[in-house]
Tab-separated table of C-alpha atoms in Angstrom:
chain	number	residue	atom	x	y	z
D	1	UNK	CA	47.231	-50.785	-29.361
D	2	UNK	CA	47.407	-48.250	-26.453
D	3	UNK	CA	50.371	-46.747	-27.130
D	4	UNK	CA	50.471	-45.709	-23.431
D	5	UNK	CA	51.034	-49.118	-22.001
D	6	UNK	CA	53.881	-49.824	-24.619
D	7	UNK	CA	55.763	-46.956	-23.750
D	8	UNK	CA	55.175	-47.483	-20.074
D	9	UNK	CA	56.262	-51.028	-20.697
D	10	UNK	CA	59.403	-49.597	-22.022
D	11	UNK	CA	59.884	-47.263	-19.755
D	12	UNK	CA	59.921	-50.248	-16.719
D	13	UNK	CA	61.840	-52.118	-19.029
D	14	UNK	CA	64.444	-49.349	-19.149
D	15	UNK	CA	65.111	-48.487	-15.823
D	16	UNK	CA	65.391	-52.531	-14.596
D	17	UNK	CA	67.942	-52.723	-16.964
D	18	UNK	CA	69.839	-49.108	-15.358
D	19	UNK	CA	68.854	-50.393	-11.945
D	20	UNK	CA	70.527	-54.218	-12.717
D	21	UNK	CA	74.080	-52.542	-14.145
D	22	UNK	CA	73.998	-50.683	-11.028
D	23	UNK	CA	73.854	-53.699	-9.013
D	24	UNK	CA	76.276	-54.983	-11.515
D	25	UNK	CA	78.838	-52.149	-10.840
D	26	UNK	CA	78.345	-52.326	-7.059
D	27	UNK	CA	79.352	-55.999	-6.553
D	28	UNK	CA	82.446	-54.883	-8.799
D	29	UNK	CA	82.949	-52.268	-6.317
D	30	UNK	CA	82.943	-54.110	-3.374
D	31	UNK	CA	84.372	-56.510	-4.746
D	32	UNK	CA	87.402	-54.965	-5.793
D	33	UNK	CA	87.379	-52.991	-2.263
D	34	UNK	CA	88.140	-56.407	-0.369
D	35	UNK	CA	90.379	-57.618	-2.913
D	36	UNK	CA	92.688	-54.441	-3.344
D	37	UNK	CA	95.378	-55.257	-0.480
D	38	UNK	CA	96.846	-51.368	-0.369
D	39	UNK	CA	94.100	-49.574	0.567
D	40	UNK	CA	93.609	-49.274	4.521
D	41	UNK	CA	90.449	-50.196	5.898
D	42	UNK	CA	89.540	-47.666	7.425
D	43	UNK	CA	89.273	-46.115	3.533
D	44	UNK	CA	87.320	-49.322	2.630
D	45	UNK	CA	84.883	-48.445	5.535
D	46	UNK	CA	84.931	-45.027	3.921
D	47	UNK	CA	83.353	-46.209	0.737
D	48	UNK	CA	81.572	-48.552	1.867
D	49	UNK	CA	79.509	-45.902	3.863
D	50	UNK	CA	79.355	-43.279	0.898
D	51	UNK	CA	78.275	-46.777	-1.304
D	52	UNK	CA	75.381	-46.575	1.093
D	53	UNK	CA	73.971	-42.949	0.827
D	54	UNK	CA	75.501	-41.507	-1.798
D	55	UNK	CA	74.997	-44.786	-4.047
D	56	UNK	CA	75.331	-43.276	-7.630
D	57	UNK	CA	77.824	-40.534	-7.371
D	58	UNK	CA	79.898	-42.985	-4.819
D	59	UNK	CA	79.924	-45.480	-7.850
D	60	UNK	CA	81.066	-43.041	-10.157
D	61	UNK	CA	83.576	-41.578	-8.782
D	62	UNK	CA	84.308	-44.947	-7.171
D	63	UNK	CA	85.157	-46.117	-11.172
D	64	UNK	CA	86.495	-42.473	-12.667
D	65	UNK	CA	88.992	-42.317	-9.725
D	66	UNK	CA	90.489	-46.226	-9.046
D	67	UNK	CA	88.711	-47.449	-12.306
D	68	UNK	CA	92.983	-48.684	-13.362
D	69	UNK	CA	93.617	-50.480	-10.274
D	70	UNK	CA	90.638	-51.999	-10.450
D	71	UNK	CA	91.059	-53.230	-14.271
D	72	UNK	CA	94.468	-54.497	-12.967
D	73	UNK	CA	93.460	-56.157	-10.114
D	74	UNK	CA	90.790	-57.615	-11.789
D	75	UNK	CA	93.363	-59.002	-15.026
D	76	UNK	CA	95.737	-60.283	-11.771
D	77	UNK	CA	92.925	-62.056	-10.268
D	78	UNK	CA	91.993	-63.826	-13.455
D	79	UNK	CA	95.838	-64.962	-14.579
D	80	UNK	CA	95.933	-66.314	-10.650
D	81	UNK	CA	92.839	-68.371	-11.464
D	82	UNK	CA	94.600	-69.341	-14.775
D	83	UNK	CA	97.489	-70.650	-13.025
D	84	UNK	CA	95.785	-72.066	-10.330
D	85	UNK	CA	93.962	-73.953	-13.301
D	86	UNK	CA	96.840	-74.870	-15.122
D	87	UNK	CA	98.612	-76.668	-12.019
D	88	UNK	CA	95.433	-78.399	-11.072
D	89	UNK	CA	95.490	-79.876	-14.463
D	90	UNK	CA	98.928	-80.689	-14.839
D	91	UNK	CA	99.323	-82.560	-11.591
D	92	UNK	CA	95.872	-84.470	-12.183
D	93	UNK	CA	97.095	-85.363	-15.346
D	94	UNK	CA	100.875	-86.216	-14.128
D	95	UNK	CA	102.398	-84.058	-16.750
D	96	UNK	CA	105.228	-82.751	-14.064
D	97	UNK	CA	106.674	-86.212	-13.704
D	98	UNK	CA	110.289	-86.316	-14.843
D	99	UNK	CA	111.013	-88.550	-16.734
D	100	UNK	CA	113.059	-90.643	-15.070
D	101	UNK	CA	110.322	-91.017	-12.223
D	102	UNK	CA	108.009	-92.249	-15.650
D	103	UNK	CA	110.679	-94.965	-16.356
D	104	UNK	CA	110.586	-95.742	-12.870
D	105	UNK	CA	107.325	-96.335	-12.971
D	106	UNK	CA	107.351	-98.129	-16.311
D	107	UNK	CA	109.950	-100.668	-14.549
D	108	UNK	CA	107.617	-101.095	-11.586
D	109	UNK	CA	104.537	-101.822	-13.784
D	110	UNK	CA	107.207	-104.488	-16.071
D	111	UNK	CA	108.573	-106.164	-12.797
D	112	UNK	CA	104.623	-106.669	-10.948
D	113	UNK	CA	103.764	-108.467	-14.810
D	114	UNK	CA	101.287	-105.945	-15.818
D	115	UNK	CA	103.126	-104.676	-19.449
D	116	UNK	CA	105.353	-106.584	-21.267
D	117	UNK	CA	108.966	-105.335	-22.327
D	118	UNK	CA	107.962	-104.164	-25.640
D	119	UNK	CA	105.426	-101.530	-23.519
D	120	UNK	CA	108.560	-100.787	-21.065
D	121	UNK	CA	111.051	-99.893	-24.135
D	122	UNK	CA	107.980	-97.487	-25.945
D	123	UNK	CA	107.535	-95.585	-22.543
D	124	UNK	CA	110.962	-95.000	-21.914
D	125	UNK	CA	111.453	-93.774	-25.549
D	126	UNK	CA	109.074	-91.097	-24.872
D	127	UNK	CA	109.725	-90.410	-22.048
D	128	UNK	CA	113.779	-90.467	-22.999
D	129	UNK	CA	112.003	-87.521	-25.733
D	130	UNK	CA	113.308	-90.077	-28.574
């Protein structure tokens, strides 16, 4: 086995990993810049220009200088997305209806003959928590 080929492969693999990790950091920084509503637009432009012309140094400085705020904005975005998902699930599942709404719907179904009186009483008891 030729060791020079093995070390070349390892070297290429290492630099490929470093480049992909840098791209992840770069996109995270750009996403954070546009997520930050407190930062002036001119400062955002300055950060972007520095990311273009001095990419590694600027990414390192950004992560050191604004890392805490970046983590807070990311956590807030995640919690907002989770809250929106929970609200959508509750709305779709119909779990947000009040007991009186559920009883009224059950009464309409009873009047239409869709459910029996026993089913209506069961729905009413469930809605009232009994």
